[in-house]
Amino acid sequence: MSAPARPAAPPVRVRPERGRWRATLRLLLSSPPSLFAVLVLLAVVVVALFDEQIAPTGFNEVDVSDRLQPPGAGHWFGTDDLGRDVLSRVVLGAKVSLQVGTVAVGFSLVVGVLAGLLAGFYGRWIDAVLMRLMDVLFAFPAILLAIAVIAVLGPGTTNAMIAIGITYTPVFARVTRAAVLGVREQVFVRASRSVGASDARLLLRHVLPNALPPIIVQTSVSLAFAVLAEAALSFVGLGTQPPAPSWGRMLSEGRGYIDLAWWIAVFPGLAIVVLVLAFNLLGDGLRDVLDPQQRSALEAARHRPGRRRRAEVRR
Amino acid sequence: MSGFALRRAAQSLVVLLGVSLAVFALVHLVPGDPVRLALGTRFDQATYDALRERAGLDQPLPAQYLQWIGGAVRGDLGVSFRSGEPVTALILERLPATLSLALGSIVVALLIAVPLGTASALRPRSAVDGLGTVVSQIGISVPEFWMGIMLILLFAGTLGWFPAGGYVPFARDPAGWLHSLVLPAVTTGLVSGSVLTRFTRSSVLEALSAEHVRTARAKGLGPRAVLSWHVLRNAMLPLVTVTGVQLAYLLSGVVVVEIVFAWPGLGQLALQAVEARDYPLLQGAVLLFAVVFLLLNLGVDLLYGRLDPRIAA
Amino acid sequence: MSAPVLEVADLRVRLETPRGPAHVVDGLDYAVGAGETVAIVGESGSGKSVSVLALLGLLPASATVTGTASFGGRDLLAMSEAELRGVRGNGIGMVFQDPMTSLNPVLSVGRQLTEGLLAHGVVTGRAAARARAADLLADVGLPDPRGALERYPHELSGGMRQRVVIAIALAGEPRLLVADEATTALDVTVQAQIVDLVTRLQAEHGTAVVWITHDLGVVAGIADRVLVMYGGRCVEDGGVDDVFDAPAHPYTRGLLGALPARVDAQRGPGRRAPDLVAIAGTPPPPTELPRGCVFWPRCPVRGDVRCETEQPPLVRVGGTDPRPHRAATFYGREIP
């Protein structure tokens, strides 16, 4: 069918325009936990961007004469077994955590959302094949799947990103597919189909925007999990490799000195908690604002056993 | 078996097939020769040939898969590249430690979640509720391994109440087993408990607002009878399923905690397998985790059907 | 006439809402004699359900209830929670609107019946309780009462479920049965069966009944007396014949105008009665009650200067002395 270059009357668009997003943002920031989360995340981003300027010393400035110093005026967070400044390493570790988290979740987001869109929109065998594939990935406990992927690819920051990305892909596929199924049959989709819009245009202009709220919420929650996963992988030695600073790595190094120097393990751990807490709080806040019906993953688990439950609760 | 149970079981079987293919592929996705990699510097031609032969790596892929999966079904997961011992034996040896930890954790989690979640729901927006919300929010944001280190710092180091690590088999010394289990179980239990607290709260809140609760009160039942039979009884139904799912997550969540507490469980075994490039061992451990994970999820769904008379019908 | 079973005086209920306090019930008086059926009629939101839930202390704790409600010589509203528990399901039984939700889905019918019996000490021991429960189920017309004890609510039809709810309400042989929209959620034919059942049980046991409904067809079939509620207040009450033959309040007239014919109504509730939509507009939210007569914004005959500023008192417009016919309107006499 030869579609007209521009349909005479633009199809009804349910996508919220700029004003709506601004109102949503204002609503989000009116809740104290969300505001706190946003401020913390902004602070972490600033720290990660200007880490070299902020950190008192370089990430690997060894000074053995100054080793295992408790927190004090010279070193606010103390020094580690090699005399490195813990504060500097915590500051420099922020970049690694954010990088791995965002790249990994970005991977999950792109692949998962694409799979979910295709499965939900086309249904039939595409749906069956894609979603069974996701089921298989979902059948592995999260951290174990990441470990298995690293067993194949080898340890390292990049491979940790890929491993975590693969692990969280099915959640995005499911969330997206469910949302697409919800909007697919709505009038506006059929309406724009009848004026000859292409599938790609339909998916990108109409289906995706309406499926966005749960995807946005899931992104925030997954970022929290991804930061935890990166820390866990680095902790067991499969993620970021020394001497690069990584919070998980610092914990495993500090563990051996826990009796002598508690600060080596305490501060990077607190950094993880603050960042993860911010992503979790933001996820909750976003859900309240964008997608109230969905409620929390846990609450969605009620009643009917099935897929939905496992979405999101993953860690 | 009902139609629901059959459908669910069939679905799990299909996923299981996919899982076995993925685990099988693990060895073949590794760039290079897995046996040569595993042997590393200990390479000698005779061992190399024996391992390749034993793993069937010279046969065509479909035959290898059939041989592997056929063995797996009979409980034969091959031999370790590293030690030459049967993988199944190595896994069975580690199983009790991981099971102890997972069960201990779920007990701790429920001991936290049920009272705290219920109290929060009964008095929404009260101090207890606020405490529950803060505790559970922080609980799900804390890395388990860090929580473990902090508990060791406090209870093993400063206070000296519990050992900092190590596992005592139950059969050898039940009291020592419990003593060694406390810190690791509390570590993972706190995190799972946070998830379950939030769930219990919303579940009890929903049950409280149900109309049959008013009927129960209108019968003249006391608050305790109303709470236990008409609120908690209903709220616990979904909690059973979520607890089952949590147990499944715990089985994998303990991987990292086992490292912290030097706990000789399956997670530690899997990590050692990765480091040693002992692929048959890794395959066995991963397959077992995935199968247990699938079975638990299936079991939970079926159990829910039995507990809820509406589904059992 | 002997002393009434229940005598309510100046009942007021205030609920705290996000939009400020709501005077859901605003000064209600009525009495129910032994074996008598009183119907409380009104649209949803008129305060009719709240007015009976308040008596048994079944409202949320944030509700403020004042007035008196004398039941068997004691004031329900002054009772402690423990004392009230002795009345609930024992002196006063309640039947709720939707049997789909008013029974616990995960407990067997037998369990839900016997727990009330055991709580009130009507019987002692499981076996005796189960025997009594089976008798009750037989009494409300459930086929195979013994087998039904083992069933779960979802295994029964809506009508059967409502019979179970009635059996639960009657378990303590109450002197008063409160039916809160007990037929609204049911099919039309089942509605008639349930009304017949309650009427029969009432005759057999001499139970007084408060029947809350918006269905005037039901009222005409079973009630001795009617109380019409609007905006939390009683706008008209009296003997069912007085009110139906000579409605004095414009609101009642509007309601009755929605009924096809009196004759039809007398035949009982065998058909879906019209919902009360014959009057233009909607009832005011209980947070924003008008200052004068609550009904004036919708009133077809308003015009008296007092309508918007003064609350018309409930005055006698007919009936005979023990059963006066009263209405709260400035037009009681003038409307032909």
PDB file of C-alpha atoms in Angstrom, chain C residues 140-331:
ATOM      1  CA  VAL C 140     -31.690 -21.282  55.327  1.00  0.00           C
ATOM      2  CA  GLY C 141     -32.485 -23.822  52.634  1.00  0.00           C
ATOM      3  CA  LEU C 142     -29.072 -25.097  51.599  1.00  0.00           C
ATOM      4  CA  PRO C 143     -29.304 -28.523  49.999  1.00  0.00           C
ATOM      5  CA  ASP C 144     -27.022 -31.136  51.612  1.00  0.00           C
ATOM      6  CA  PRO C 145     -26.158 -29.002  54.663  1.00  0.00           C
ATOM      7  CA  ARG C 146     -23.646 -31.523  56.050  1.00  0.00           C
ATOM      8  CA  GLY C 147     -21.736 -31.620  52.784  1.00  0.00           C
ATOM      9  CA  ALA C 148     -21.900 -27.844  52.493  1.00  0.00           C
ATOM     10  CA  LEU C 149     -19.903 -27.483  55.693  1.00  0.00           C
ATOM     11  CA  GLU C 150     -16.849 -28.760  53.830  1.00  0.00           C
ATOM     12  CA  ARG C 151     -17.338 -26.491  50.840  1.00  0.00           C
ATOM     13  CA  TYR C 152     -15.531 -23.234  50.182  1.00  0.00           C
ATOM     14  CA  PRO C 153     -17.403 -20.061  49.243  1.00  0.00           C
ATOM     15  CA  HIS C 154     -16.254 -20.085  45.625  1.00  0.00           C
ATOM     16  CA  GLU C 155     -17.885 -23.489  45.177  1.00  0.00           C
ATOM     17  CA  LEU C 156     -21.332 -22.037  45.903  1.00  0.00           C
ATOM     18  CA  SER C 157     -23.557 -19.827  43.771  1.00  0.00           C
ATOM     19  CA  GLY C 158     -24.211 -16.229  44.768  1.00  0.00           C
ATOM     20  CA  GLY C 159     -27.624 -17.049  46.191  1.00  0.00           C
ATOM     21  CA  MET C 160     -26.265 -20.002  48.166  1.00  0.00           C
ATOM     22  CA  ARG C 161     -23.461 -17.864  49.505  1.00  0.00           C
ATOM     23  CA  GLN C 162     -25.922 -15.246  50.702  1.00  0.00           C
ATOM     24  CA  ARG C 163     -27.874 -18.018  52.442  1.00  0.00           C
ATOM     25  CA  VAL C 164     -24.664 -18.955  54.213  1.00  0.00           C
ATOM     26  CA  VAL C 165     -24.153 -15.330  55.250  1.00  0.00           C
ATOM     27  CA  ILE C 166     -27.702 -15.275  56.615  1.00  0.00           C
ATOM     28  CA  ALA C 167     -27.076 -18.506  58.487  1.00  0.00           C
ATOM     29  CA  ILE C 168     -23.986 -16.915  60.032  1.00  0.00           C
ATOM     30  CA  ALA C 169     -26.035 -13.856  61.007  1.00  0.00           C
ATOM     31  CA  LEU C 170     -28.702 -16.028  62.587  1.00  0.00           C
ATOM     32  CA  ALA C 171     -26.273 -18.342  64.360  1.00  0.00           C
ATOM     33  CA  GLY C 172     -26.613 -16.566  67.695  1.00  0.00           C
ATOM     34  CA  GLU C 173     -30.424 -16.404  67.450  1.00  0.00           C
ATOM     35  CA  PRO C 174     -30.302 -12.616  67.376  1.00  0.00           C
ATOM     36  CA  ARG C 175     -33.243 -10.456  68.349  1.00  0.00           C
ATOM     37  CA  LEU C 176     -32.342  -8.069  65.548  1.00  0.00           C
ATOM     38  CA  LEU C 177     -31.133  -8.830  62.058  1.00  0.00           C
ATOM     39  CA  VAL C 178     -29.576  -6.062  59.998  1.00  0.00           C
ATOM     40  CA  ALA C 179     -29.563  -6.660  56.258  1.00  0.00           C
ATOM     41  CA  ASP C 180     -27.339  -4.134  54.501  1.00  0.00           C
ATOM     42  CA  GLU C 181     -28.273  -4.136  50.815  1.00  0.00           C
ATOM     43  CA  ALA C 182     -28.513  -7.896  51.182  1.00  0.00           C
ATOM     44  CA  THR C 183     -30.070  -8.461  47.756  1.00  0.00           C
ATOM     45  CA  THR C 184     -28.371  -5.786  45.684  1.00  0.00           C
ATOM     46  CA  ALA C 185     -25.583  -7.956  44.333  1.00  0.00           C
ATOM     47  CA  LEU C 186     -27.848 -10.878  43.458  1.00  0.00           C
ATOM     48  CA  ASP C 187     -29.796 -11.893  40.360  1.00  0.00           C
ATOM     49  CA  VAL C 188     -33.394 -10.788  40.283  1.00  0.00           C
ATOM     50  CA  THR C 189     -34.903 -14.241  40.874  1.00  0.00           C
ATOM     51  CA  VAL C 190     -32.419 -14.947  43.658  1.00  0.00           C
ATOM     52  CA  GLN C 191     -33.291 -11.598  45.246  1.00  0.00           C
ATOM     53  CA  ALA C 192     -36.876 -12.724  45.632  1.00  0.00           C
ATOM     54  CA  GLN C 193     -35.785 -16.021  47.204  1.00  0.00           C
ATOM     55  CA  ILE C 194     -33.589 -14.257  49.719  1.00  0.00           C
ATOM     56  CA  VAL C 195     -36.358 -11.793  50.640  1.00  0.00           C
ATOM     57  CA  ASP C 196     -38.755 -14.695  51.086  1.00  0.00           C
ATOM     58  CA  LEU C 197     -36.212 -16.531  53.210  1.00  0.00           C
ATOM     59  CA  VAL C 198     -35.699 -13.595  55.540  1.00  0.00           C
ATOM     60  CA  THR C 199     -39.438 -13.040  55.813  1.00  0.00           C
ATOM     61  CA  ARG C 200     -39.985 -16.714  56.699  1.00  0.00           C
ATOM     62  CA  LEU C 201     -37.178 -16.806  59.254  1.00  0.00           C
ATOM     63  CA  GLN C 202     -38.474 -13.590  60.772  1.00  0.00           C
ATOM     64  CA  ALA C 203     -41.915 -15.109  61.191  1.00  0.00           C
ATOM     65  CA  GLU C 204     -40.485 -18.316  62.688  1.00  0.00           C
ATOM     66  CA  HIS C 205     -38.092 -16.700  65.123  1.00  0.00           C
ATOM     67  CA  GLY C 206     -39.811 -13.383  65.804  1.00  0.00           C
ATOM     68  CA  THR C 207     -36.655 -11.508  64.814  1.00  0.00           C
ATOM     69  CA  ALA C 208     -36.805  -7.781  64.241  1.00  0.00           C
ATOM     70  CA  VAL C 209     -35.244  -6.707  60.946  1.00  0.00           C
ATOM     71  CA  VAL C 210     -33.602  -3.514  59.771  1.00  0.00           C
ATOM     72  CA  TRP C 211     -33.497  -3.713  56.024  1.00  0.00           C
ATOM     73  CA  ILE C 212     -31.218  -1.229  54.328  1.00  0.00           C
ATOM     74  CA  THR C 213     -31.850  -0.811  50.650  1.00  0.00           C
ATOM     75  CA  HIS C 214     -32.237   1.553  47.756  1.00  0.00           C
ATOM     76  CA  ASP C 215     -34.826  -0.777  46.269  1.00  0.00           C
ATOM     77  CA  LEU C 216     -38.321   0.512  47.007  1.00  0.00           C
ATOM     78  CA  GLY C 217     -39.790  -2.645  45.512  1.00  0.00           C
ATOM     79  CA  VAL C 218     -38.296  -4.661  48.382  1.00  0.00           C
ATOM     80  CA  VAL C 219     -39.548  -2.117  50.895  1.00  0.00           C
ATOM     81  CA  ALA C 220     -43.121  -2.331  49.742  1.00  0.00           C
ATOM     82  CA  GLY C 221     -43.020  -6.106  49.937  1.00  0.00           C
ATOM     83  CA  ILE C 222     -41.654  -6.611  53.422  1.00  0.00           C
ATOM     84  CA  ALA C 223     -41.382  -3.476  55.544  1.00  0.00           C
ATOM     85  CA  ASP C 224     -43.720  -2.380  58.302  1.00  0.00           C
ATOM     86  CA  ARG C 225     -42.132   1.005  58.527  1.00  0.00           C
ATOM     87  CA  VAL C 226     -39.938   3.082  56.236  1.00  0.00           C
ATOM     88  CA  LEU C 227     -37.269   5.627  56.964  1.00  0.00           C
ATOM     89  CA  VAL C 228     -36.057   7.682  54.011  1.00  0.00           C
ATOM     90  CA  MET C 229     -32.542   9.059  54.353  1.00  0.00           C
ATOM     91  CA  TYR C 230     -30.942  11.836  52.376  1.00  0.00           C
ATOM     92  CA  GLY C 231     -27.620  13.555  53.053  1.00  0.00           C
ATOM     93  CA  GLY C 232     -27.232  11.855  56.411  1.00  0.00           C
ATOM     94  CA  ARG C 233     -30.637  12.940  57.675  1.00  0.00           C
ATOM     95  CA  CYS C 234     -34.045  11.353  57.916  1.00  0.00           C
ATOM     96  CA  VAL C 235     -36.281  13.274  55.520  1.00  0.00           C
ATOM     97  CA  GLU C 236     -39.413  11.181  56.022  1.00  0.00           C
ATOM     98  CA  ASP C 237     -40.511   8.182  58.057  1.00  0.00           C
ATOM     99  CA  GLY C 238     -43.710   6.400  58.915  1.00  0.00           C
ATOM    100  CA  GLY C 239     -45.795   3.280  58.324  1.00  0.00           C
ATOM    101  CA  VAL C 240     -45.138   1.797  54.905  1.00  0.00           C
ATOM    102  CA  ASP C 241     -48.729   2.397  53.772  1.00  0.00           C
ATOM    103  CA  ASP C 242     -48.770   6.000  54.984  1.00  0.00           C
ATOM    104  CA  VAL C 243     -45.531   6.833  53.258  1.00  0.00           C
ATOM    105  CA  PHE C 244     -46.352   5.029  50.021  1.00  0.00           C
ATOM    106  CA  ASP C 245     -49.915   6.361  49.834  1.00  0.00           C
ATOM    107  CA  ALA C 246     -49.201   9.930  50.875  1.00  0.00           C
ATOM    108  CA  PRO C 247     -45.509  10.756  50.545  1.00  0.00           C
ATOM    109  CA  ALA C 248     -44.958  14.182  52.037  1.00  0.00           C
ATOM    110  CA  HIS C 249     -41.342  14.963  51.171  1.00  0.00           C
ATOM    111  CA  PRO C 250     -40.484  15.983  47.617  1.00  0.00           C
ATOM    112  CA  TYR C 251     -37.595  13.522  47.712  1.00  0.00           C
ATOM    113  CA  THR C 252     -39.816  10.592  48.667  1.00  0.00           C
ATOM    114  CA  ARG C 253     -42.261  11.647  46.003  1.00  0.00           C
ATOM    115  CA  GLY C 254     -39.465  11.608  43.512  1.00  0.00           C
ATOM    116  CA  LEU C 255     -38.425   8.137  44.579  1.00  0.00           C
ATOM    117  CA  LEU C 256     -41.930   6.785  44.387  1.00  0.00           C
ATOM    118  CA  GLY C 257     -42.464   8.465  41.057  1.00  0.00           C
ATOM    119  CA  ALA C 258     -39.697   6.240  39.775  1.00  0.00           C
ATOM    120  CA  LEU C 259     -41.701   3.149  40.689  1.00  0.00           C
ATOM    121  CA  PRO C 260     -43.991   1.972  37.899  1.00  0.00           C
ATOM    122  CA  ALA C 261     -47.074   1.381  40.007  1.00  0.00           C
ATOM    123  CA  ARG C 262     -47.916   0.653  43.568  1.00  0.00           C
ATOM    124  CA  VAL C 263     -49.712  -2.548  42.626  1.00  0.00           C
ATOM    125  CA  ASP C 264     -46.623  -3.749  40.928  1.00  0.00           C
ATOM    126  CA  ALA C 265     -44.532  -2.892  43.933  1.00  0.00           C
ATOM    127  CA  GLN C 266     -46.801  -4.820  46.240  1.00  0.00           C
ATOM    128  CA  ARG C 267     -46.200  -7.947  44.283  1.00  0.00           C
ATOM    129  CA  GLY C 268     -42.786  -7.918  45.799  1.00  0.00           C
ATOM    130  CA  PRO C 269     -39.304  -7.474  44.585  1.00  0.00           C
ATOM    131  CA  GLY C 270     -39.554  -9.961  41.738  1.00  0.00           C
ATOM    132  CA  ARG C 271     -38.058  -7.479  39.348  1.00  0.00           C
ATOM    133  CA  ARG C 272     -35.145  -5.096  39.370  1.00  0.00           C
ATOM    134  CA  ALA C 273     -36.490  -1.937  40.972  1.00  0.00           C
ATOM    135  CA  PRO C 274     -35.528   1.283  39.260  1.00  0.00           C
ATOM    136  CA  ASP C 275     -32.485   2.918  40.744  1.00  0.00           C
ATOM    137  CA  LEU C 276     -33.211   6.247  42.288  1.00  0.00           C
ATOM    138  CA  VAL C 277     -32.336   8.340  39.301  1.00  0.00           C
ATOM    139  CA  ALA C 278     -35.690   9.906  38.601  1.00  0.00           C
ATOM    140  CA  ILE C 279     -34.566  13.007  40.479  1.00  0.00           C
ATOM    141  CA  ALA C 280     -32.186  15.254  38.593  1.00  0.00           C
ATOM    142  CA  GLY C 281     -28.759  15.833  40.068  1.00  0.00           C
ATOM    143  CA  THR C 282     -26.702  13.847  42.535  1.00  0.00           C
ATOM    144  CA  PRO C 283     -26.627  13.789  46.331  1.00  0.00           C
ATOM    145  CA  PRO C 284     -24.200  16.227  47.916  1.00  0.00           C
ATOM    146  CA  PRO C 285     -20.885  14.813  49.164  1.00  0.00           C
ATOM    147  CA  PRO C 286     -21.016  14.515  52.946  1.00  0.00           C
ATOM    148  CA  THR C 287     -18.148  16.998  53.254  1.00  0.00           C
ATOM    149  CA  GLU C 288     -20.153  19.699  51.532  1.00  0.00           C
ATOM    150  CA  LEU C 289     -23.689  19.531  52.845  1.00  0.00           C
ATOM    151  CA  PRO C 290     -25.756  22.621  52.041  1.00  0.00           C
ATOM    152  CA  ARG C 291     -26.619  24.866  54.944  1.00  0.00           C
ATOM    153  CA  GLY C 292     -30.398  24.768  54.928  1.00  0.00           C
ATOM    154  CA  CYS C 293     -32.456  21.786  53.795  1.00  0.00           C
ATOM    155  CA  VAL C 294     -30.045  19.141  52.512  1.00  0.00           C
ATOM    156  CA  PHE C 295     -32.287  18.469  49.547  1.00  0.00           C
ATOM    157  CA  TRP C 296     -32.925  21.959  48.284  1.00  0.00           C
ATOM    158  CA  PRO C 297     -30.335  22.024  45.466  1.00  0.00           C
ATOM    159  CA  ARG C 298     -32.189  19.147  43.791  1.00  0.00           C
ATOM    160  CA  CYS C 299     -35.673  19.969  45.038  1.00  0.00           C
ATOM    161  CA  PRO C 300     -38.266  20.411  42.289  1.00  0.00           C
ATOM    162  CA  VAL C 301     -40.579  22.580  44.435  1.00  0.00           C
ATOM    163  CA  ARG C 302     -38.096  24.703  46.370  1.00  0.00           C
ATOM    164  CA  GLY C 303     -38.869  28.384  46.694  1.00  0.00           C
ATOM    165  CA  ASP C 304     -39.620  28.943  50.341  1.00  0.00           C
ATOM    166  CA  VAL C 305     -37.267  31.599  51.722  1.00  0.00           C
ATOM    167  CA  ARG C 306     -36.222  29.245  54.504  1.00  0.00           C
ATOM    168  CA  CYS C 307     -35.071  26.421  52.199  1.00  0.00           C
ATOM    169  CA  GLU C 308     -31.520  27.679  51.784  1.00  0.00           C
ATOM    170  CA  THR C 309     -30.943  28.809  55.344  1.00  0.00           C
ATOM    171  CA  GLU C 310     -33.006  26.684  57.701  1.00  0.00           C
ATOM    172  CA  GLN C 311     -33.075  22.990  58.279  1.00  0.00           C
ATOM    173  CA  PRO C 312     -36.744  21.916  58.125  1.00  0.00           C
ATOM    174  CA  PRO C 313     -37.702  20.033  61.301  1.00  0.00           C
ATOM    175  CA  LEU C 314     -39.071  16.514  61.170  1.00  0.00           C
ATOM    176  CA  VAL C 315     -42.758  17.115  61.910  1.00  0.00           C
ATOM    177  CA  ARG C 316     -45.760  14.892  61.967  1.00  0.00           C
ATOM    178  CA  VAL C 317     -47.755  14.967  58.746  1.00  0.00           C
ATOM    179  CA  GLY C 318     -50.086  12.004  59.326  1.00  0.00           C
ATOM    180  CA  GLY C 319     -50.281   8.498  60.713  1.00  0.00           C
ATOM    181  CA  THR C 320     -51.478   7.525  64.136  1.00  0.00           C
ATOM    182  CA  ASP C 321     -49.788   8.090  67.414  1.00  0.00           C
ATOM    183  CA  PRO C 322     -47.586   5.062  68.079  1.00  0.00           C
ATOM    184  CA  ARG C 323     -46.635   5.199  64.426  1.00  0.00           C
ATOM    185  CA  PRO C 324     -46.547   8.793  63.312  1.00  0.00           C
ATOM    186  CA  HIS C 325     -45.842   9.712  59.731  1.00  0.00           C
ATOM    187  CA  ARG C 326     -43.230  12.451  59.780  1.00  0.00           C
ATOM    188  CA  ALA C 327     -41.460  14.519  57.157  1.00  0.00           C
ATOM    189  CA  ALA C 328     -38.777  17.199  57.158  1.00  0.00           C
ATOM    190  CA  THR C 329     -40.013  19.708  54.594  1.00  0.00           C
ATOM    191  CA  PHE C 330     -41.574  23.133  54.453  1.00  0.00           C
ATOM    192  CA  TYR C 331     -44.046  21.769  51.918  1.00  0.00           C
TER     193      TYR C 331
END
